[in-house]
Short mmCIF file of C-alpha atoms and ligand atoms in Angstrom, two decimals:
data_model
loop_
_atom_site.label_atom_id
_atom_site.label_comp_id
_atom_site.label_asym_id
_atom_site.label_seq_id
_atom_site.Cartn_x
_atom_site.Cartn_y
_atom_site.Cartn_z
CA MET A 6 96.82 75.19 -6.55
CA SER A 7 98.16 74.45 -3.52
CA VAL A 8 101.06 75.49 -2.41
CA ALA A 9 104.17 75.12 -0.10
CA LEU A 10 107.09 77.34 0.50
CA ILE A 11 110.72 75.33 0.86
CA ILE A 12 112.96 77.97 2.72
CA LEU A 13 116.02 76.93 2.07
CA ALA A 14 118.43 78.77 5.58
CA ALA A 15 121.13 75.91 6.90
CA GLY A 16 124.28 77.55 5.55
CA GLN A 17 126.06 79.16 7.80
CA GLY A 18 127.01 81.57 5.54
CA THR A 19 130.82 82.09 5.59
CA ARG A 20 131.60 85.06 4.48
CA MET A 21 129.28 86.98 7.05
CA ASN A 22 132.34 85.73 9.13
CA SER A 23 129.81 85.56 12.23
CA ASP A 24 128.41 83.21 14.44
CA LEU A 25 125.32 83.49 13.96
CA PRO A 26 123.77 82.22 11.05
CA LYS A 27 123.53 84.38 8.11
CA VAL A 28 119.99 84.64 7.91
CA LEU A 29 119.34 85.86 11.35
CA HIS A 30 121.31 88.94 10.71
CA PRO A 31 118.84 91.32 10.44
CA ILE A 32 117.14 93.95 7.75
CA ALA A 33 115.28 96.89 8.69
CA GLY A 34 115.18 95.39 12.11
CA ALA A 35 113.95 91.72 11.48
CA PRO A 36 115.84 88.92 10.69
CA MET A 37 116.86 88.15 6.61
CA LEU A 38 115.00 84.90 7.59
CA HIS A 39 111.51 86.59 8.45
CA HIS A 40 111.40 88.83 5.21
CA ALA A 41 112.03 85.56 3.09
CA MET A 42 109.13 83.49 4.56
CA ALA A 43 107.36 87.27 4.88
CA ALA A 44 107.37 87.54 0.91
CA GLY A 45 106.10 83.72 0.81
CA THR A 46 102.53 84.78 2.81
CA ALA A 47 101.79 86.52 -1.38
CA LEU A 48 101.16 82.44 -1.81
CA ASP A 49 99.21 82.18 1.35
CA PRO A 50 100.88 78.77 1.26
CA ASP A 51 99.47 75.28 2.93
CA HIS A 52 102.83 74.46 4.27
CA VAL A 53 106.05 76.65 5.39
CA VAL A 54 108.99 74.32 5.87
CA VAL A 55 112.79 75.65 6.48
CA VAL A 56 115.51 74.16 6.29
CA ALA A 57 117.43 74.36 9.13
CA GLY A 58 121.22 73.61 10.12
CA PHE A 59 123.90 75.83 11.13
CA GLY A 60 122.18 76.92 14.31
CA ALA A 61 118.76 74.84 14.10
CA GLU A 62 117.91 75.67 17.26
CA GLN A 63 118.38 80.00 17.33
CA VAL A 64 116.53 79.83 12.85
CA THR A 65 113.90 76.96 14.76
CA ALA A 66 113.25 79.60 17.51
CA SER A 67 113.40 82.77 15.04
CA ALA A 68 111.17 81.27 11.82
CA MET A 69 108.46 80.27 14.90
CA THR A 70 107.97 83.84 16.17
CA PHE A 71 107.20 84.76 12.73
CA ASP A 72 105.14 81.98 11.70
CA PRO A 73 103.99 79.69 14.96
CA THR A 74 103.07 76.76 12.06
CA ALA A 75 105.66 76.71 10.28
CA CYS A 76 107.54 73.53 9.36
CA VAL A 77 111.50 73.16 10.90
CA VAL A 78 112.76 70.53 9.71
CA LEU A 79 117.33 69.86 10.12
CA GLN A 80 119.83 68.93 7.35
CA LYS A 81 122.20 68.09 9.30
CA GLU A 82 125.52 68.44 7.47
CA GLN A 83 125.06 70.73 4.68
CA LEU A 84 125.60 69.22 1.52
CA GLY A 85 124.71 71.06 -0.98
CA THR A 86 120.59 72.83 -1.97
CA GLY A 87 119.13 69.81 -3.24
CA HIS A 88 120.18 68.06 -0.07
CA ALA A 89 118.72 70.66 1.61
CA THR A 90 115.55 69.98 -0.21
CA ALA A 91 115.36 67.24 0.35
CA ALA A 92 114.88 67.24 4.15
CA ALA A 93 111.78 68.90 3.19
CA ARG A 94 110.18 65.68 2.09
CA GLY A 95 108.78 64.34 4.95
CA ALA A 96 107.60 67.56 6.33
CA LEU A 97 105.50 67.56 3.00
CA LYS A 98 105.24 63.48 2.65
CA GLY A 99 101.23 63.54 0.68
CA PHE A 100 100.88 66.52 -0.06
CA ASP A 101 101.03 67.11 -4.13
CA GLY A 102 100.70 70.70 -4.36
CA LEU A 103 103.48 73.04 -5.74
CA ALA A 104 105.95 73.48 -3.87
CA ILE A 105 108.07 76.52 -4.49
CA VAL A 106 111.69 75.82 -2.72
CA VAL A 107 113.68 79.09 -2.18
CA PHE A 108 116.74 81.02 -0.45
CA GLY A 109 116.27 82.82 3.19
CA ASP A 110 119.23 84.69 1.84
CA THR A 111 117.72 86.14 -1.05
CA PRO A 112 115.06 87.95 1.31
CA PHE A 113 112.67 90.56 -1.62
CA LEU A 114 111.25 88.82 -3.99
CA SER A 115 107.31 90.32 -4.74
CA ALA A 116 103.91 88.89 -4.62
CA GLU A 117 103.95 89.47 -8.74
CA THR A 118 106.64 86.70 -8.74
CA PHE A 119 105.64 84.74 -6.59
CA GLU A 120 102.47 84.74 -7.98
CA ALA A 121 104.23 84.13 -11.55
CA LEU A 122 105.60 81.32 -10.81
CA ALA A 123 102.26 79.82 -9.11
CA ALA A 124 100.97 80.40 -12.36
CA SER A 125 103.60 78.49 -14.17
CA THR A 126 101.96 76.03 -16.41
CA ALA A 127 105.54 73.93 -17.51
CA ASP A 128 107.02 70.93 -14.71
CA VAL A 129 109.56 72.67 -13.38
CA THR A 130 109.90 75.91 -13.58
CA VAL A 131 113.27 78.47 -12.80
CA LEU A 132 113.66 81.81 -11.26
CA GLY A 133 115.32 83.64 -13.26
CA PHE A 134 117.60 87.08 -13.95
CA GLU A 135 119.74 89.65 -15.52
CA PRO A 136 121.93 91.11 -13.30
CA ALA A 137 123.52 94.22 -14.61
CA ASP A 138 127.19 92.12 -13.59
CA PRO A 139 126.56 88.19 -13.23
CA ALA A 140 129.67 87.34 -11.53
CA ARG A 141 129.23 84.23 -9.65
CA TYR A 142 125.54 83.00 -10.23
CA GLY A 143 124.89 80.15 -12.21
CA ARG A 144 123.71 80.61 -15.57
CA LEU A 145 120.39 79.47 -17.35
CA VAL A 146 120.99 77.58 -20.44
CA MET A 147 118.48 78.15 -22.61
CA ASP A 148 117.13 75.68 -25.87
CA GLY A 149 114.29 77.61 -27.48
CA ASP A 150 111.84 78.39 -24.35
CA GLN A 151 112.77 75.11 -22.09
CA LEU A 152 115.34 75.95 -20.03
CA GLU A 153 118.35 72.61 -21.01
CA ARG A 154 120.02 73.16 -17.68
CA ILE A 155 121.77 75.39 -15.17
CA VAL A 156 124.82 75.04 -15.32
CA GLU A 157 127.02 77.13 -11.61
CA PHE A 158 129.59 78.92 -12.40
CA LYS A 159 132.53 77.18 -10.69
CA ASP A 160 130.93 74.42 -13.27
CA ALA A 161 130.70 76.83 -16.15
CA THR A 162 133.15 77.26 -19.68
CA GLU A 163 134.18 80.88 -20.66
CA ALA A 164 131.24 80.61 -23.09
CA GLU A 165 128.71 79.51 -19.85
CA ARG A 166 130.08 82.25 -17.89
CA ALA A 167 128.86 84.57 -20.98
CA ILE A 168 125.67 83.72 -20.38
CA GLY A 169 123.60 86.94 -18.66
CA LEU A 170 120.75 85.16 -18.07
CA CYS A 171 121.17 84.27 -13.97
CA ASN A 172 119.91 81.11 -11.78
CA SER A 173 118.16 83.47 -8.59
CA GLY A 174 117.56 79.77 -6.95
CA VAL A 175 114.23 79.59 -6.47
CA LEU A 176 112.51 77.10 -8.44
CA ALA A 177 108.77 75.55 -8.41
CA ALA A 178 107.72 72.12 -9.26
CA ARG A 179 104.55 69.90 -7.86
CA ALA A 180 106.11 68.38 -4.91
CA PRO A 181 106.07 64.31 -5.96
CA LEU A 182 107.96 65.27 -8.53
CA LEU A 183 110.69 67.06 -7.19
CA PHE A 184 111.67 65.08 -4.84
CA GLU A 185 111.18 62.05 -7.39
CA LEU A 186 113.91 64.24 -9.22
CA ILE A 187 116.18 65.19 -6.16
CA ASP A 188 116.91 60.89 -5.56
CA LEU A 189 118.60 61.09 -9.45
CA LEU A 190 120.99 63.92 -8.34
CA ASP A 191 124.27 63.13 -7.22
CA THR A 192 127.61 64.92 -6.86
CA ASN A 193 129.60 64.81 -9.36
CA ASN A 194 130.44 68.87 -10.07
CA ALA A 195 133.28 71.43 -8.64
CA GLN A 196 131.46 71.33 -5.00
CA GLY A 197 131.46 67.77 -4.52
CA GLU A 198 127.45 68.73 -3.18
CA TYR A 199 124.19 68.19 -4.53
CA TYR A 200 122.80 70.86 -6.27
CA LEU A 201 119.23 72.01 -6.96
CA THR A 202 120.68 73.22 -9.95
CA ASP A 203 120.67 70.18 -11.35
CA LEU A 204 117.19 69.02 -11.88
CA PRO A 205 116.40 70.97 -15.01
CA HIS A 206 118.67 69.18 -16.86
CA LEU A 207 116.78 65.82 -15.36
CA ALA A 208 113.67 66.93 -15.54
CA ARG A 209 114.62 67.37 -19.98
CA ALA A 210 116.07 63.88 -19.71
CA ARG A 211 112.58 63.03 -19.35
CA ASP A 212 111.59 65.57 -21.90
CA LEU A 213 109.33 67.88 -19.42
CA ASN A 214 109.04 71.01 -19.67
CA VAL A 215 111.27 73.41 -17.82
CA ALA A 216 110.27 77.03 -18.29
CA VAL A 217 111.86 80.08 -16.55
CA VAL A 218 110.29 82.89 -15.29
CA THR A 219 112.13 86.44 -14.88
CA CYS A 220 112.14 89.10 -12.26
CA ASP A 221 113.78 92.22 -11.79
CA GLU A 222 117.84 91.91 -10.19
CA SER A 223 116.45 93.91 -6.87
CA GLU A 224 114.35 91.14 -6.38
CA THR A 225 116.76 88.37 -5.94
CA LEU A 226 120.67 90.05 -5.49
CA GLY A 227 121.55 87.28 -2.95
CA ILE A 228 123.04 88.60 0.99
CA ASN A 229 126.08 86.48 1.26
CA SER A 230 128.75 89.50 2.71
CA ARG A 231 127.76 92.35 5.79
CA ALA A 232 128.86 94.97 2.67
CA GLU A 233 125.68 92.87 1.05
CA LEU A 234 123.80 92.86 4.05
CA ALA A 235 124.16 97.07 4.16
CA ASP A 236 123.13 96.99 0.64
CA ALA A 237 120.54 95.54 0.95
CA ASP A 238 119.13 97.36 3.62
CA ALA A 239 119.57 100.65 1.94
CA ARG A 240 117.49 99.14 -0.87
CA PHE A 241 114.60 97.95 1.36
CA GLN A 242 114.81 101.78 3.33
CA ILE A 243 114.54 103.38 -0.32
CA ALA A 244 111.20 100.90 -1.17
CA ALA A 245 109.90 101.51 2.37
CA ARG A 246 110.43 105.27 2.23
CA ARG A 247 108.57 105.49 -0.46
CA SER A 248 105.70 103.49 0.27
CA LEU A 249 104.98 105.11 3.72
CA MET A 250 105.18 108.25 1.69
CA GLU A 251 102.61 106.68 -1.19
CA ASP A 252 100.72 106.26 1.55
CA GLY A 253 99.89 109.72 2.90
CA VAL A 254 103.42 110.13 5.48
CA THR A 255 104.97 112.84 5.16
CA LEU A 256 108.58 112.35 5.64
CA VAL A 257 110.75 115.26 5.51
CA ALA A 258 114.11 114.37 4.42
CA PRO A 259 113.50 110.52 3.59
CA GLU A 260 116.80 109.38 3.66
CA THR A 261 117.42 110.00 6.93
CA VAL A 262 114.71 107.80 8.32
CA TYR A 263 115.79 103.91 9.45
CA LEU A 264 112.67 101.58 8.45
CA SER A 265 112.02 98.01 10.11
CA LEU A 266 110.10 95.75 8.37
CA ASP A 267 107.36 96.18 10.52
CA THR A 268 106.44 100.01 10.92
CA ILE A 269 102.81 100.93 10.24
CA VAL A 270 102.51 104.80 10.01
CA GLY A 271 99.30 106.14 9.46
CA ARG A 272 98.28 108.94 6.48
CA ASP A 273 99.10 112.51 7.50
CA ALA A 274 101.74 111.51 10.40
CA LEU A 275 104.56 113.85 10.10
CA ILE A 276 108.58 112.63 10.60
CA GLU A 277 110.87 114.95 10.67
CA PRO A 278 114.71 114.47 10.26
CA ASN A 279 117.38 111.60 11.46
CA VAL A 280 114.01 109.17 13.46
CA VAL A 281 114.23 105.61 13.88
CA PHE A 282 111.73 103.33 14.10
CA GLY A 283 112.53 100.04 15.37
CA PRO A 284 110.82 96.93 15.30
CA GLY A 285 107.14 96.79 16.17
CA VAL A 286 106.13 100.59 15.53
CA THR A 287 102.98 101.38 14.91
CA VAL A 288 102.08 105.58 14.10
CA GLU A 289 98.79 106.42 13.84
CA SER A 290 97.39 108.98 11.79
CA GLY A 291 98.14 113.12 12.20
CA ALA A 292 100.84 111.91 14.75
CA THR A 293 103.65 113.91 14.27
CA ILE A 294 107.60 112.67 15.27
CA ARG A 295 110.30 115.77 15.56
CA ALA A 296 113.84 114.99 14.58
CA PHE A 297 117.25 112.63 16.33
CA SER A 298 114.00 110.63 18.02
CA HIS A 299 114.33 106.64 18.70
CA LEU A 300 111.31 104.66 18.51
CA GLU A 301 111.00 100.45 19.22
CA GLY A 302 107.95 98.10 19.89
CA CYS A 303 105.55 101.11 21.38
CA HIS A 304 102.47 103.09 19.90
CA VAL A 305 102.24 107.21 19.38
CA SER A 306 98.07 107.44 19.10
CA ARG A 307 96.44 110.08 16.41
CA GLY A 308 97.61 113.84 17.50
CA ALA A 309 100.95 113.17 19.75
CA ILE A 310 103.84 114.70 18.99
CA VAL A 311 107.24 112.98 19.99
CA GLY A 312 110.64 114.86 20.35
CA PRO A 313 112.36 116.03 19.36
CA PHE A 314 115.33 114.06 20.67
CA ALA A 315 112.97 111.42 22.93
CA ARG A 316 113.01 107.78 22.94
CA LEU A 317 110.13 105.42 23.09
CA ARG A 318 111.10 101.51 24.61
CA PRO A 319 108.77 98.79 24.59
CA GLY A 320 105.48 99.93 25.68
CA ALA A 321 105.45 102.79 25.93
CA GLU A 322 102.03 103.27 24.91
CA LEU A 323 100.40 107.10 24.05
CA ALA A 324 97.32 107.97 23.28
CA GLU A 325 96.21 111.08 21.72
CA ASP A 326 97.11 114.41 22.22
CA VAL A 327 100.40 113.12 24.25
CA ARG A 328 103.85 115.53 24.10
CA ILE A 329 106.50 113.59 24.93
CA GLY A 330 109.63 116.04 24.93
CA ASN A 331 113.30 116.28 24.59
CA PHE A 332 115.84 114.04 26.00
CA VAL A 333 112.34 112.15 27.72
CA GLU A 334 112.67 108.16 27.50
CA VAL A 335 109.80 105.91 27.94
CA LYS A 336 109.86 101.95 28.80
CA ASN A 337 106.87 99.93 29.53
CA ALA A 338 104.24 102.85 30.27
CA THR A 339 101.00 104.49 29.18
CA ILE A 340 100.53 107.94 28.96
CA ALA A 341 96.85 109.34 29.20
CA THR A 342 95.44 111.31 26.31
CA GLY A 343 96.55 114.76 26.79
CA ALA A 344 99.74 114.44 29.22
CA LYS A 345 102.80 116.22 29.04
CA VAL A 346 105.79 115.01 29.83
CA ASN A 347 107.90 117.58 28.46
CA HIS A 348 112.58 117.58 29.09
CA LEU A 349 114.09 115.16 30.47
CA SER A 350 112.21 112.79 32.82
CA TYR A 351 112.69 109.19 32.58
CA ILE A 352 109.07 107.71 32.64
CA GLY A 353 109.49 103.49 33.03
CA ASP A 354 106.64 100.88 34.50
CA ALA A 355 104.59 103.57 34.68
CA SER A 356 100.75 105.00 34.25
CA VAL A 357 100.02 108.82 33.58
CA GLY A 358 95.86 109.99 33.90
CA GLU A 359 95.25 112.36 31.02
CA LYS A 360 95.95 115.56 30.84
CA SER A 361 98.94 115.22 34.01
CA ASN A 362 102.23 117.24 33.44
CA ILE A 363 105.63 115.78 34.33
CA GLY A 364 108.24 118.63 35.13
CA ALA A 365 111.36 118.34 33.75
CA GLY A 366 114.35 115.85 35.25
CA THR A 367 111.34 113.83 36.65
CA VAL A 368 112.49 110.01 36.59
CA THR A 369 110.86 107.02 38.33
CA CYS A 370 112.66 104.98 40.22
CA ASN A 371 111.68 102.11 39.16
CA TYR A 372 114.50 98.90 40.27
CA ASP A 373 116.11 97.96 43.08
CA GLY A 374 118.67 97.04 42.28
CA VAL A 375 116.97 93.26 41.68
CA MET A 376 113.27 93.73 40.80
CA LYS A 377 111.45 96.61 38.78
CA HIS A 378 108.70 98.15 40.09
CA ARG A 379 105.14 100.38 39.14
CA THR A 380 104.44 104.12 39.33
CA GLU A 381 100.65 105.40 38.76
CA ILE A 382 100.65 108.77 38.43
CA GLY A 383 95.96 109.85 38.34
CA ALA A 384 94.64 112.61 36.26
CA ARG A 385 95.15 116.07 35.82
CA ALA A 386 98.27 115.46 38.19
CA PHE A 387 101.19 118.01 38.31
CA ILE A 388 104.95 116.51 39.17
CA GLY A 389 106.90 119.39 39.92
CA SER A 390 110.81 118.69 38.42
CA ASN A 391 112.92 117.29 39.43
CA THR A 392 110.86 114.65 41.36
CA MET A 393 112.05 111.45 41.79
CA LEU A 394 109.89 109.11 42.57
CA VAL A 395 110.47 105.84 44.06
CA ALA A 396 108.16 102.97 43.00
CA PRO A 397 106.36 101.09 44.09
CA VAL A 398 104.67 104.88 44.33
CA SER A 399 101.02 105.99 43.02
CA ILE A 400 100.17 109.19 42.69
CA GLY A 401 96.55 110.44 42.88
CA ASP A 402 94.35 112.48 40.03
CA GLU A 403 95.00 116.08 40.70
CA ALA A 404 97.80 115.81 43.13
CA MET A 405 100.96 118.26 43.12
CA THR A 406 104.85 116.95 44.26
CA GLY A 407 106.82 120.06 45.42
CA SER A 408 110.16 120.41 43.21
CA GLY A 409 112.62 118.02 43.79
CA SER A 410 111.04 115.92 46.21
CA VAL A 411 111.87 112.51 46.84
CA ILE A 412 107.88 110.78 46.90
CA THR A 413 108.73 107.05 48.42
CA SER A 414 105.17 106.96 49.98
CA ASP A 415 101.80 107.53 48.19
CA VAL A 416 100.06 110.39 47.62
CA GLU A 417 96.32 111.07 47.69
CA ALA A 418 94.03 112.47 45.58
CA GLY A 419 94.33 116.46 45.54
CA ALA A 420 97.45 117.10 47.95
CA LEU A 421 100.67 118.44 47.72
CA ALA A 422 103.46 116.12 49.07
CA VAL A 423 106.54 117.78 49.64
CA SER A 424 109.80 116.10 50.85
CA ARG A 425 113.11 117.90 50.22
CA ALA A 426 116.06 120.16 52.80
CA PRO A 427 113.64 123.05 53.92
CA GLN A 428 115.08 126.44 52.97
CA VAL A 429 117.61 128.81 55.51
CA GLU A 430 118.48 132.11 54.58
CA LYS A 431 121.41 133.87 56.00
CA PRO A 432 121.27 137.70 55.36
CA GLY A 433 124.31 139.11 54.29
CA MET A 434 126.37 136.00 54.18
CA ALA A 435 126.70 135.75 50.77
CA ARG A 436 128.64 138.72 50.49
CA LYS A 437 130.86 138.01 53.40
CA LEU A 438 132.30 135.20 51.98
CA PHE A 439 132.16 136.39 48.44
CA GLU A 440 134.89 138.69 49.99
CA ILE A 441 136.89 136.27 52.06
CA LEU A 442 137.36 134.18 48.80
CA ARG A 443 138.22 136.89 46.71
CA ALA A 444 140.70 137.57 49.29
CA ARG A 445 142.47 134.13 48.94
CA LYS A 446 142.77 134.62 46.10
CA ALA A 447 144.41 137.69 45.57
CA LYS A 448 147.31 136.08 48.83
CA GLN A 449 147.37 133.50 46.42
CA SER A 450 148.45 134.93 42.69
CA ARG A 451 150.65 137.17 45.14
CA GLY A 452 152.03 134.19 46.56
CA SER A 453 152.94 132.37 43.00
C1 UD1 B 501 122.95 79.31 -5.81
C2 UD1 B 501 122.94 78.97 -6.51
C3 UD1 B 501 123.29 80.23 -7.83
C4 UD1 B 501 122.27 80.85 -8.07
C5 UD1 B 501 122.53 81.59 -7.12
C6 UD1 B 501 121.45 82.46 -6.41
C7 UD1 B 501 122.64 75.68 -6.45
C8 UD1 B 501 124.13 75.22 -6.30
N1 UD1 B 501 123.13 77.15 -6.69
O1 UD1 B 501 124.22 78.75 -5.17
O2 UD1 B 501 122.89 78.61 -8.86
O3 UD1 B 501 123.60 81.20 -8.90
O4 UD1 B 501 122.51 80.68 -5.37
O5 UD1 B 501 122.15 83.14 -5.37
O6 UD1 B 501 121.48 76.01 -6.00
N2 UD1 B 501 121.64 76.00 1.97
C9 UD1 B 501 121.26 75.19 2.69
N3 UD1 B 501 121.62 74.00 2.49
C10 UD1 B 501 123.11 73.80 2.09
C11 UD1 B 501 123.35 74.47 0.63
C12 UD1 B 501 122.83 76.18 1.19
O7 UD1 B 501 120.44 74.99 3.68
O8 UD1 B 501 123.77 72.51 2.41
C13 UD1 B 501 121.10 77.51 1.59
C14 UD1 B 501 122.14 78.52 2.19
O9 UD1 B 501 121.81 78.33 3.20
C15 UD1 B 501 121.39 79.46 1.40
C16 UD1 B 501 121.15 78.61 0.07
O10 UD1 B 501 121.06 77.72 0.49
O11 UD1 B 501 120.57 79.94 1.80
C17 UD1 B 501 121.89 78.71 -0.73
O12 UD1 B 501 122.53 78.73 -0.58
P1 UD1 B 501 124.60 79.08 -1.14
O13 UD1 B 501 125.95 78.59 -1.08
O14 UD1 B 501 124.30 80.97 -0.76
O15 UD1 B 501 124.50 79.02 -2.43
P2 UD1 B 501 125.47 79.66 -3.47
O16 UD1 B 501 126.62 79.64 -4.12
O17 UD1 B 501 124.84 81.52 -3.97
MG1 MG B 502 124.16 82.39 -1.94
#
């Protein structure tokens, strides 16, 4: 059956205490909303409808970057999860398949759980779970194998609060039935809201089948506060590190490595302790990322060695066998095969040719205060230590620059460019200076 995903993401998330909509708070470098959207791709849905409200503009932009075909609908006032679901009606006009309602703040549902929901033959299916601490979750009141109703914590009696089976918020039904039942909701409850959770009871009143499928608590924990956000991130990290190791990546101290939702690392790559992968990083097989390096938006090819203490920023493209050493920052730059930038350098808006060597302390001076400019360095060039390359500038193949040079014009292939004050030597002058200075110091200490 074809599937539509309805992702409820209109709430502010009061307990986050933030101007940013809750679903845009990041877990592993990606907004919670992207995690929820990524999870749903397991069913290859025909429609993805995101219900936005608080911060709708930002939520829309974020949804579109993940899936440009997604449809974002507006819930102007947040009158409850049932009301939010109703906002998706227009976007699913004429759609007759299975609609699955999920929450943007419950981002870790597994592919297996989505498949179990899609496989259910009941008219309405609710995803339940049995948490160690049922806390304030809605409770599922069963009658045999039928879900009689869901009772919200605030509306529940003591006996109902004792029920261990809880509502995850996920609910599936054929779209026409879903919207038909939504029309019957009212606001006679403790919160004066249109509860999506009233649907099972309405369905049972019509003698329809209402089933529960269950999943592990780790999939359904909702995120309502910064502390829960941090816990969710920690859980994501544990799972992501484990999955990298299963894929053949060596993590020397896994608990110290921070990964993003989209981090890709090839087999037999080696990741030393305390490495941070921001969004958009791919590392090929057999590369080594040494300790305390920070990477985002970059690509590291086979055999390259990065760090320790290196920073690769967006647009850093390292070819095979490149070496990037300690305290080197690379941004928007391609470093060709076998090139080395080993110490204390900034390479930004640049290209470095094959097997070139960039000496310690080299800086591509890419910014004039208003605009950015490029530095092009050819193959097998040798850039002397502490060279300032004032962009725009290009250095030809097999050219050299002298240490300490400030290079402001192009250097042709094979040439040596030196631009620094000539050395002056004054014989015996150091000795004389020392005598003068020591005498001055002695006089001062006598006087004091
Ligand atoms: C909801 C469930 C509860 C369940 C719990 C699981 C209802 C009435 N209650 O409670 O049974 O145990 O989730 O985490 O469904 N939203 C909108 N528009 C609104 C209201 C909410 O888009 O008008 C969105 C929120 O942005 C959020 C999701 O729906 O992503 C859930 O809303 P939330 O207020 O967190 O519901 P809970 O009180 O947690
Ligand atoms: Mg919630």
